[in-house]
Amino acid sequence: MIGCALRFYMHENQKHQGKLVYEWLLEQAKRRGIHGGSAFRAIAGFGRHGQLHEQAFFEMAANLTVLVEFVVSKDEADALIALAEEDKAPLFWSRYQVEYGNTVPHAQRPPPQSPA
């Protein structure tokens, strides 16, 4: 299938409506029926101001970037971007076309194993 990889970038300590931005974004996507999303924490990077941030000490962790990624349809991507813009969430985003699929069709997947 053809769709969009939609990425949102934020600092891990940024908040929106009293929640961490990445948690808020994942919750909003889930409420809107998006089938999955993941948050990833950077180990190093720099942004538009050119300041390098690295994970060297625990207390510096709040300066690192979190990436939240979704693989969605174009319409779903448009809706998530519009939501963030309307809600004035402090996010930078990127989107690109991707081909995606499953190696095992959903109906043929084994049920999840319960923890032992």
PDB file of N, CA and C in Angstrom, residues 20-115:
ATOM      1  N   LEU A  20       3.020  15.867  28.395  1.00  0.00           N
ATOM      2  CA  LEU A  20       4.162  15.868  27.494  1.00  0.00           C
ATOM      3  C   LEU A  20       3.626  15.834  26.064  1.00  0.00           C
ATOM      4  N   VAL A  21       4.244  16.603  25.175  1.00  0.00           N
ATOM      5  CA  VAL A  21       3.714  16.746  23.813  1.00  0.00           C
ATOM      6  C   VAL A  21       3.628  15.395  23.116  1.00  0.00           C
ATOM      7  N   TYR A  22       4.647  14.542  23.266  1.00  0.00           N
ATOM      8  CA  TYR A  22       4.591  13.251  22.567  1.00  0.00           C
ATOM      9  C   TYR A  22       3.458  12.380  23.099  1.00  0.00           C
ATOM     10  N   GLU A  23       3.162  12.451  24.397  1.00  0.00           N
ATOM     11  CA  GLU A  23       2.030  11.695  24.939  1.00  0.00           C
ATOM     12  C   GLU A  23       0.715  12.253  24.412  1.00  0.00           C
ATOM     13  N   TRP A  24       0.588  13.584  24.396  1.00  0.00           N
ATOM     14  CA  TRP A  24      -0.612  14.231  23.874  1.00  0.00           C
ATOM     15  C   TRP A  24      -0.856  13.816  22.428  1.00  0.00           C
ATOM     16  N   LEU A  25       0.203  13.850  21.616  1.00  0.00           N
ATOM     17  CA  LEU A  25       0.074  13.522  20.195  1.00  0.00           C
ATOM     18  C   LEU A  25      -0.335  12.066  19.987  1.00  0.00           C
ATOM     19  N   LEU A  26       0.284  11.139  20.704  1.00  0.00           N
ATOM     20  CA  LEU A  26      -0.095   9.727  20.579  1.00  0.00           C
ATOM     21  C   LEU A  26      -1.547   9.508  21.008  1.00  0.00           C
ATOM     22  N   GLU A  27      -1.969  10.161  22.093  1.00  0.00           N
ATOM     23  CA  GLU A  27      -3.357  10.038  22.547  1.00  0.00           C
ATOM     24  C   GLU A  27      -4.335  10.577  21.506  1.00  0.00           C
ATOM     25  N   GLN A  28      -4.015  11.721  20.920  1.00  0.00           N
ATOM     26  CA  GLN A  28      -4.893  12.316  19.906  1.00  0.00           C
ATOM     27  C   GLN A  28      -5.010  11.403  18.681  1.00  0.00           C
ATOM     28  N   ALA A  29      -3.896  10.832  18.261  1.00  0.00           N
ATOM     29  CA  ALA A  29      -3.917   9.928  17.103  1.00  0.00           C
ATOM     30  C   ALA A  29      -4.759   8.684  17.400  1.00  0.00           C
ATOM     31  N   LYS A  30      -4.585   8.128  18.580  1.00  0.00           N
ATOM     32  CA  LYS A  30      -5.352   6.938  18.963  1.00  0.00           C
ATOM     33  C   LYS A  30      -6.849   7.242  18.981  1.00  0.00           C
ATOM     34  N   ARG A  31      -7.230   8.392  19.532  1.00  0.00           N
ATOM     35  CA  ARG A  31      -8.641   8.798  19.562  1.00  0.00           C
ATOM     36  C   ARG A  31      -9.241   8.919  18.178  1.00  0.00           C
ATOM     37  N   ARG A  32      -8.416   9.271  17.212  1.00  0.00           N
ATOM     38  CA  ARG A  32      -8.893   9.470  15.839  1.00  0.00           C
ATOM     39  C   ARG A  32      -8.792   8.202  14.986  1.00  0.00           C
ATOM     40  N   GLY A  33      -8.484   7.073  15.621  1.00  0.00           N
ATOM     41  CA  GLY A  33      -8.492   5.795  14.923  1.00  0.00           C
ATOM     42  C   GLY A  33      -7.220   5.474  14.150  1.00  0.00           C
ATOM     43  N   ILE A  34      -6.142   6.198  14.391  1.00  0.00           N
ATOM     44  CA  ILE A  34      -4.865   5.868  13.754  1.00  0.00           C
ATOM     45  C   ILE A  34      -4.424   4.523  14.315  1.00  0.00           C
ATOM     46  N   HIS A  35      -3.944   3.642  13.456  1.00  0.00           N
ATOM     47  CA  HIS A  35      -3.668   2.263  13.850  1.00  0.00           C
ATOM     48  C   HIS A  35      -2.354   2.054  14.580  1.00  0.00           C
ATOM     49  N   GLY A  36      -1.526   3.072  14.702  1.00  0.00           N
ATOM     50  CA  GLY A  36      -0.292   2.913  15.463  1.00  0.00           C
ATOM     51  C   GLY A  36       0.601   4.121  15.313  1.00  0.00           C
ATOM     52  N   GLY A  37       1.417   4.329  16.286  1.00  0.00           N
ATOM     53  CA  GLY A  37       2.397   5.405  16.281  1.00  0.00           C
ATOM     54  C   GLY A  37       3.449   5.073  17.315  1.00  0.00           C
ATOM     55  N   SER A  38       4.647   5.599  17.128  1.00  0.00           N
ATOM     56  CA  SER A  38       5.740   5.319  18.051  1.00  0.00           C
ATOM     57  C   SER A  38       6.513   6.578  18.351  1.00  0.00           C
ATOM     58  N   ALA A  39       7.025   6.665  19.580  1.00  0.00           N
ATOM     59  CA  ALA A  39       7.883   7.772  19.993  1.00  0.00           C
ATOM     60  C   ALA A  39       9.290   7.231  20.178  1.00  0.00           C
ATOM     61  N   PHE A  40      10.265   7.960  19.646  1.00  0.00           N
ATOM     62  CA  PHE A  40      11.671   7.579  19.715  1.00  0.00           C
ATOM     63  C   PHE A  40      12.463   8.735  20.313  1.00  0.00           C
ATOM     64  N   ARG A  41      13.359   8.442  21.226  1.00  0.00           N
ATOM     65  CA  ARG A  41      14.178   9.467  21.870  1.00  0.00           C
ATOM     66  C   ARG A  41      15.547   9.488  21.217  1.00  0.00           C
ATOM     67  N   ALA A  42      16.015  10.677  20.879  1.00  0.00           N
ATOM     68  CA  ALA A  42      17.322  10.846  20.247  1.00  0.00           C
ATOM     69  C   ALA A  42      18.442  10.653  21.266  1.00  0.00           C
ATOM     70  N   ILE A  43      19.624  10.280  20.776  1.00  0.00           N
ATOM     71  CA  ILE A  43      20.792  10.229  21.646  1.00  0.00           C
ATOM     72  C   ILE A  43      21.679  11.456  21.439  1.00  0.00           C
ATOM     73  N   ALA A  44      21.515  12.134  20.312  1.00  0.00           N
ATOM     74  CA  ALA A  44      22.244  13.369  20.035  1.00  0.00           C
ATOM     75  C   ALA A  44      21.583  14.072  18.859  1.00  0.00           C
ATOM     76  N   GLY A  45      21.799  15.388  18.750  1.00  0.00           N
ATOM     77  CA  GLY A  45      21.283  16.126  17.615  1.00  0.00           C
ATOM     78  C   GLY A  45      21.365  17.620  17.832  1.00  0.00           C
ATOM     79  N   PHE A  46      20.995  18.370  16.786  1.00  0.00           N
ATOM     80  CA  PHE A  46      20.902  19.822  16.899  1.00  0.00           C
ATOM     81  C   PHE A  46      19.736  20.292  16.058  1.00  0.00           C
ATOM     82  N   GLY A  47      19.209  21.453  16.413  1.00  0.00           N
ATOM     83  CA  GLY A  47      18.054  22.004  15.726  1.00  0.00           C
ATOM     84  C   GLY A  47      18.393  23.289  15.016  1.00  0.00           C
ATOM     85  N   ARG A  48      17.374  24.078  14.758  1.00  0.00           N
ATOM     86  CA  ARG A  48      17.532  25.291  13.959  1.00  0.00           C
ATOM     87  C   ARG A  48      18.477  26.310  14.587  1.00  0.00           C
ATOM     88  N   HIS A  49      18.693  26.243  15.905  1.00  0.00           N
ATOM     89  CA  HIS A  49      19.590  27.189  16.562  1.00  0.00           C
ATOM     90  C   HIS A  49      21.038  26.707  16.552  1.00  0.00           C
ATOM     91  N   GLY A  50      21.269  25.500  16.070  1.00  0.00           N
ATOM     92  CA  GLY A  50      22.626  24.983  15.926  1.00  0.00           C
ATOM     93  C   GLY A  50      23.274  24.481  17.205  1.00  0.00           C
ATOM     94  N   GLN A  51      22.537  24.441  18.290  1.00  0.00           N
ATOM     95  CA  GLN A  51      23.108  23.973  19.551  1.00  0.00           C
ATOM     96  C   GLN A  51      23.051  22.448  19.607  1.00  0.00           C
ATOM     97  N   LEU A  52      24.220  21.822  19.816  1.00  0.00           N
ATOM     98  CA  LEU A  52      24.304  20.365  19.883  1.00  0.00           C
ATOM     99  C   LEU A  52      23.855  19.892  21.255  1.00  0.00           C
ATOM    100  N   HIS A  53      22.973  18.910  21.269  1.00  0.00           N
ATOM    101  CA  HIS A  53      22.516  18.270  22.509  1.00  0.00           C
ATOM    102  C   HIS A  53      22.892  16.807  22.427  1.00  0.00           C
ATOM    103  N   GLU A  54      23.478  16.306  23.495  1.00  0.00           N
ATOM    104  CA  GLU A  54      23.856  14.893  23.554  1.00  0.00           C
ATOM    105  C   GLU A  54      23.428  14.328  24.893  1.00  0.00           C
ATOM    106  N   GLN A  55      23.215  13.038  24.902  1.00  0.00           N
ATOM    107  CA  GLN A  55      22.915  12.386  26.163  1.00  0.00           C
ATOM    108  C   GLN A  55      24.239  12.039  26.824  1.00  0.00           C
ATOM    109  N   ALA A  56      24.636  12.861  27.776  1.00  0.00           N
ATOM    110  CA  ALA A  56      25.871  12.614  28.504  1.00  0.00           C
ATOM    111  C   ALA A  56      25.573  12.388  29.979  1.00  0.00           C
ATOM    112  N   PHE A  57      24.640  13.164  30.508  1.00  0.00           N
ATOM    113  CA  PHE A  57      24.241  13.048  31.908  1.00  0.00           C
ATOM    114  C   PHE A  57      22.728  12.990  31.967  1.00  0.00           C
ATOM    115  N   PHE A  58      22.185  12.317  32.965  1.00  0.00           N
ATOM    116  CA  PHE A  58      20.742  12.162  33.090  1.00  0.00           C
ATOM    117  C   PHE A  58      20.033  13.508  33.136  1.00  0.00           C
ATOM    118  N   GLU A  59      20.607  14.493  33.845  1.00  0.00           N
ATOM    119  CA  GLU A  59      19.911  15.771  33.974  1.00  0.00           C
ATOM    120  C   GLU A  59      19.820  16.549  32.668  1.00  0.00           C
ATOM    121  N   MET A  60      20.584  16.167  31.638  1.00  0.00           N
ATOM    122  CA  MET A  60      20.491  16.835  30.343  1.00  0.00           C
ATOM    123  C   MET A  60      19.412  16.214  29.454  1.00  0.00           C
ATOM    124  N   ALA A  61      18.807  15.154  29.906  1.00  0.00           N
ATOM    125  CA  ALA A  61      17.870  14.409  29.066  1.00  0.00           C
ATOM    126  C   ALA A  61      16.732  15.264  28.528  1.00  0.00           C
ATOM    127  N   ALA A  62      16.286  16.250  29.295  1.00  0.00           N
ATOM    128  CA  ALA A  62      15.139  17.053  28.876  1.00  0.00           C
ATOM    129  C   ALA A  62      15.423  17.893  27.634  1.00  0.00           C
ATOM    130  N   ASN A  63      16.684  18.047  27.246  1.00  0.00           N
ATOM    131  CA  ASN A  63      17.038  18.833  26.067  1.00  0.00           C
ATOM    132  C   ASN A  63      17.012  18.016  24.784  1.00  0.00           C
ATOM    133  N   LEU A  64      16.849  16.714  24.868  1.00  0.00           N
ATOM    134  CA  LEU A  64      16.917  15.871  23.683  1.00  0.00           C
ATOM    135  C   LEU A  64      15.597  15.861  22.928  1.00  0.00           C
ATOM    136  N   THR A  65      15.693  15.502  21.666  1.00  0.00           N
ATOM    137  CA  THR A  65      14.535  15.471  20.783  1.00  0.00           C
ATOM    138  C   THR A  65      13.812  14.137  20.866  1.00  0.00           C
ATOM    139  N   VAL A  66      12.492  14.199  20.766  1.00  0.00           N
ATOM    140  CA  VAL A  66      11.660  13.004  20.621  1.00  0.00           C
ATOM    141  C   VAL A  66      11.029  13.074  19.238  1.00  0.00           C
ATOM    142  N   LEU A  67      11.060  11.964  18.542  1.00  0.00           N
ATOM    143  CA  LEU A  67      10.429  11.814  17.236  1.00  0.00           C
ATOM    144  C   LEU A  67       9.208  10.923  17.419  1.00  0.00           C
ATOM    145  N   VAL A  68       8.060  11.389  16.967  1.00  0.00           N
ATOM    146  CA  VAL A  68       6.846  10.561  16.954  1.00  0.00           C
ATOM    147  C   VAL A  68       6.513  10.307  15.503  1.00  0.00           C
ATOM    148  N   GLU A  69       6.391   9.034  15.147  1.00  0.00           N
ATOM    149  CA  GLU A  69       6.175   8.672  13.744  1.00  0.00           C
ATOM    150  C   GLU A  69       4.912   7.844  13.579  1.00  0.00           C
ATOM    151  N   PHE A  70       4.213   8.143  12.488  1.00  0.00           N
ATOM    152  CA  PHE A  70       3.019   7.399  12.086  1.00  0.00           C
ATOM    153  C   PHE A  70       3.179   7.009  10.622  1.00  0.00           C
ATOM    154  N   VAL A  71       2.673   5.848  10.237  1.00  0.00           N
ATOM    155  CA  VAL A  71       2.553   5.463   8.826  1.00  0.00           C
ATOM    156  C   VAL A  71       1.056   5.405   8.569  1.00  0.00           C
ATOM    157  N   VAL A  72       0.588   6.364   7.763  1.00  0.00           N
ATOM    158  CA  VAL A  72      -0.848   6.607   7.614  1.00  0.00           C
ATOM    159  C   VAL A  72      -1.194   6.957   6.175  1.00  0.00           C
ATOM    160  N   SER A  73      -2.484   7.075   5.907  1.00  0.00           N
ATOM    161  CA  SER A  73      -2.935   7.567   4.604  1.00  0.00           C
ATOM    162  C   SER A  73      -2.674   9.070   4.511  1.00  0.00           C
ATOM    163  N   LYS A  74      -2.737   9.611   3.312  1.00  0.00           N
ATOM    164  CA  LYS A  74      -2.559  11.054   3.127  1.00  0.00           C
ATOM    165  C   LYS A  74      -3.614  11.830   3.910  1.00  0.00           C
ATOM    166  N   ASP A  75      -4.860  11.365   3.878  1.00  0.00           N
ATOM    167  CA  ASP A  75      -5.934  12.046   4.603  1.00  0.00           C
ATOM    168  C   ASP A  75      -5.701  12.027   6.112  1.00  0.00           C
ATOM    169  N   GLU A  76      -5.222  10.902   6.638  1.00  0.00           N
ATOM    170  CA  GLU A  76      -4.932  10.826   8.068  1.00  0.00           C
ATOM    171  C   GLU A  76      -3.781  11.765   8.429  1.00  0.00           C
ATOM    172  N   ALA A  77      -2.752  11.817   7.575  1.00  0.00           N
ATOM    173  CA  ALA A  77      -1.635  12.738   7.810  1.00  0.00           C
ATOM    174  C   ALA A  77      -2.128  14.181   7.809  1.00  0.00           C
ATOM    175  N   ASP A  78      -2.934  14.531   6.818  1.00  0.00           N
ATOM    176  CA  ASP A  78      -3.492  15.888   6.750  1.00  0.00           C
ATOM    177  C   ASP A  78      -4.278  16.224   8.018  1.00  0.00           C
ATOM    178  N   ALA A  79      -5.054  15.266   8.505  1.00  0.00           N
ATOM    179  CA  ALA A  79      -5.876  15.485   9.696  1.00  0.00           C
ATOM    180  C   ALA A  79      -5.006  15.688  10.944  1.00  0.00           C
ATOM    181  N   LEU A  80      -3.935  14.913  11.082  1.00  0.00           N
ATOM    182  CA  LEU A  80      -3.064  15.073  12.248  1.00  0.00           C
ATOM    183  C   LEU A  80      -2.321  16.410  12.210  1.00  0.00           C
ATOM    184  N   ILE A  81      -1.863  16.804  11.032  1.00  0.00           N
ATOM    185  CA  ILE A  81      -1.191  18.097  10.903  1.00  0.00           C
ATOM    186  C   ILE A  81      -2.164  19.226  11.221  1.00  0.00           C
ATOM    187  N   ALA A  82      -3.383  19.143  10.680  1.00  0.00           N
ATOM    188  CA  ALA A  82      -4.398  20.170  10.944  1.00  0.00           C
ATOM    189  C   ALA A  82      -4.720  20.249  12.430  1.00  0.00           C
ATOM    190  N   LEU A  83      -4.835  19.109  13.091  1.00  0.00           N
ATOM    191  CA  LEU A  83      -5.111  19.079  14.525  1.00  0.00           C
ATOM    192  C   LEU A  83      -4.007  19.809  15.292  1.00  0.00           C
ATOM    193  N   ALA A  84      -2.754  19.493  14.984  1.00  0.00           N
ATOM    194  CA  ALA A  84      -1.633  20.128  15.677  1.00  0.00           C
ATOM    195  C   ALA A  84      -1.616  21.633  15.436  1.00  0.00           C
ATOM    196  N   GLU A  85      -1.907  22.036  14.203  1.00  0.00           N
ATOM    197  CA  GLU A  85      -1.932  23.472  13.884  1.00  0.00           C
ATOM    198  C   GLU A  85      -3.081  24.185  14.594  1.00  0.00           C
ATOM    199  N   GLU A  86      -4.269  23.600  14.550  1.00  0.00           N
ATOM    200  CA  GLU A  86      -5.438  24.214  15.190  1.00  0.00           C
ATOM    201  C   GLU A  86      -5.260  24.309  16.698  1.00  0.00           C
ATOM    202  N   ASP A  87      -4.614  23.302  17.280  1.00  0.00           N
ATOM    203  CA  ASP A  87      -4.432  23.254  18.729  1.00  0.00           C
ATOM    204  C   ASP A  87      -3.170  23.999  19.182  1.00  0.00           C
ATOM    205  N   LYS A  88      -2.425  24.525  18.203  1.00  0.00           N
ATOM    206  CA  LYS A  88      -1.193  25.266  18.477  1.00  0.00           C
ATOM    207  C   LYS A  88      -0.184  24.438  19.284  1.00  0.00           C
ATOM    208  N   ALA A  89      -0.104  23.150  18.963  1.00  0.00           N
ATOM    209  CA  ALA A  89       0.884  22.281  19.604  1.00  0.00           C
ATOM    210  C   ALA A  89       2.269  22.645  19.060  1.00  0.00           C
ATOM    211  N   PRO A  90       3.281  22.726  19.934  1.00  0.00           N
ATOM    212  CA  PRO A  90       4.618  23.153  19.516  1.00  0.00           C
ATOM    213  C   PRO A  90       5.395  22.032  18.813  1.00  0.00           C
ATOM    214  N   LEU A  91       5.132  21.846  17.526  1.00  0.00           N
ATOM    215  CA  LEU A  91       5.705  20.727  16.782  1.00  0.00           C
ATOM    216  C   LEU A  91       6.322  21.177  15.461  1.00  0.00           C
ATOM    217  N   PHE A  92       7.369  20.486  15.052  1.00  0.00           N
ATOM    218  CA  PHE A  92       7.905  20.571  13.696  1.00  0.00           C
ATOM    219  C   PHE A  92       7.575  19.223  13.072  1.00  0.00           C
ATOM    220  N   TRP A  93       7.147  19.203  11.808  1.00  0.00           N
ATOM    221  CA  TRP A  93       6.766  17.928  11.191  1.00  0.00           C
ATOM    222  C   TRP A  93       7.402  17.775   9.822  1.00  0.00           C
ATOM    223  N   SER A  94       7.492  16.513   9.384  1.00  0.00           N
ATOM    224  CA  SER A  94       7.900  16.181   8.018  1.00  0.00           C
ATOM    225  C   SER A  94       7.042  15.014   7.554  1.00  0.00           C
ATOM    226  N   ARG A  95       6.858  14.936   6.244  1.00  0.00           N
ATOM    227  CA  ARG A  95       6.015  13.879   5.685  1.00  0.00           C
ATOM    228  C   ARG A  95       6.639  13.437   4.373  1.00  0.00           C
ATOM    229  N   TYR A  96       6.606  12.151   4.122  1.00  0.00           N
ATOM    230  CA  TYR A  96       7.076  11.638   2.846  1.00  0.00           C
ATOM    231  C   TYR A  96       6.300  10.384   2.476  1.00  0.00           C
ATOM    232  N   GLN A  97       6.262  10.116   1.192  1.00  0.00           N
ATOM    233  CA  GLN A  97       5.504   8.968   0.686  1.00  0.00           C
ATOM    234  C   GLN A  97       6.262   7.678   0.974  1.00  0.00           C
ATOM    235  N   VAL A  98       5.533   6.665   1.404  1.00  0.00           N
ATOM    236  CA  VAL A  98       6.118   5.356   1.684  1.00  0.00           C
ATOM    237  C   VAL A  98       5.216   4.259   1.132  1.00  0.00           C
ATOM    238  N   GLU A  99       5.828   3.143   0.875  1.00  0.00           N
ATOM    239  CA  GLU A  99       5.095   1.919   0.562  1.00  0.00           C
ATOM    240  C   GLU A  99       5.174   1.061   1.806  1.00  0.00           C
ATOM    241  N   TYR A 100       4.060   0.462   2.206  1.00  0.00           N
ATOM    242  CA  TYR A 100       4.073  -0.341   3.421  1.00  0.00           C
ATOM    243  C   TYR A 100       3.163  -1.545   3.279  1.00  0.00           C
ATOM    244  N   GLY A 101       3.339  -2.497   4.172  1.00  0.00           N
ATOM    245  CA  GLY A 101       2.525  -3.701   4.179  1.00  0.00           C
ATOM    246  C   GLY A 101       2.928  -4.593   5.328  1.00  0.00           C
ATOM    247  N   ASN A 102       2.356  -5.764   5.371  1.00  0.00           N
ATOM    248  CA  ASN A 102       2.663  -6.771   6.389  1.00  0.00           C
ATOM    249  C   ASN A 102       3.192  -8.014   5.709  1.00  0.00           C
ATOM    250  N   THR A 103       4.136  -8.663   6.347  1.00  0.00           N
ATOM    251  CA  THR A 103       4.663  -9.899   5.777  1.00  0.00           C
ATOM    252  C   THR A 103       3.706 -11.062   5.991  1.00  0.00           C
ATOM    253  N   VAL A 104       2.871 -10.969   7.024  1.00  0.00           N
ATOM    254  CA  VAL A 104       1.859 -11.990   7.293  1.00  0.00           C
ATOM    255  C   VAL A 104       0.519 -11.271   7.383  1.00  0.00           C
ATOM    256  N   PRO A 105      -0.446 -11.622   6.522  1.00  0.00           N
ATOM    257  CA  PRO A 105      -1.761 -10.969   6.613  1.00  0.00           C
ATOM    258  C   PRO A 105      -2.343 -11.088   8.013  1.00  0.00           C
ATOM    259  N   HIS A 106      -3.085 -10.069   8.429  1.00  0.00           N
ATOM    260  CA  HIS A 106      -3.637  -9.983   9.784  1.00  0.00           C
ATOM    261  C   HIS A 106      -4.406 -11.242  10.182  1.00  0.00           C
ATOM    262  N   ALA A 107      -5.206 -11.768   9.289  1.00  0.00           N
ATOM    263  CA  ALA A 107      -6.040 -12.936   9.612  1.00  0.00           C
ATOM    264  C   ALA A 107      -5.194 -14.181   9.885  1.00  0.00           C
ATOM    265  N   GLN A 108      -3.958 -14.212   9.371  1.00  0.00           N
ATOM    266  CA  GLN A 108      -3.112 -15.400   9.548  1.00  0.00           C
ATOM    267  C   GLN A 108      -2.111 -15.264  10.690  1.00  0.00           C
ATOM    268  N   ARG A 109      -2.054 -14.133  11.353  1.00  0.00           N
ATOM    269  CA  ARG A 109      -1.106 -13.934  12.442  1.00  0.00           C
ATOM    270  C   ARG A 109      -1.517 -14.741  13.651  1.00  0.00           C
ATOM    271  N   PRO A 110      -0.542 -15.316  14.336  1.00  0.00           N
ATOM    272  CA  PRO A 110      -0.885 -16.043  15.570  1.00  0.00           C
ATOM    273  C   PRO A 110      -1.325 -15.056  16.650  1.00  0.00           C
ATOM    274  N   PRO A 111      -2.165 -15.494  17.582  1.00  0.00           N
ATOM    275  CA  PRO A 111      -2.589 -14.591  18.664  1.00  0.00           C
ATOM    276  C   PRO A 111      -1.382 -14.216  19.519  1.00  0.00           C
ATOM    277  N   PRO A 112      -1.403 -13.033  20.152  1.00  0.00           N
ATOM    278  CA  PRO A 112      -0.290 -12.635  21.001  1.00  0.00           C
ATOM    279  C   PRO A 112      -0.119 -13.619  22.170  1.00  0.00           C
ATOM    280  N   GLN A 113       1.126 -13.840  22.531  1.00  0.00           N
ATOM    281  CA  GLN A 113       1.436 -14.748  23.649  1.00  0.00           C
ATOM    282  C   GLN A 113       1.307 -13.976  24.956  1.00  0.00           C
ATOM    283  N   SER A 114       0.725 -14.623  25.947  1.00  0.00           N
ATOM    284  CA  SER A 114       0.665 -13.985  27.266  1.00  0.00           C
ATOM    285  C   SER A 114       2.017 -14.156  27.942  1.00  0.00           C
ATOM    286  N   PRO A 115       2.430 -13.165  28.777  1.00  0.00           N
ATOM    287  CA  PRO A 115       3.722 -13.271  29.452  1.00  0.00           C
ATOM    288  C   PRO A 115       3.771 -14.495  30.349  1.00  0.00           C
TER     289      PRO A 115
END
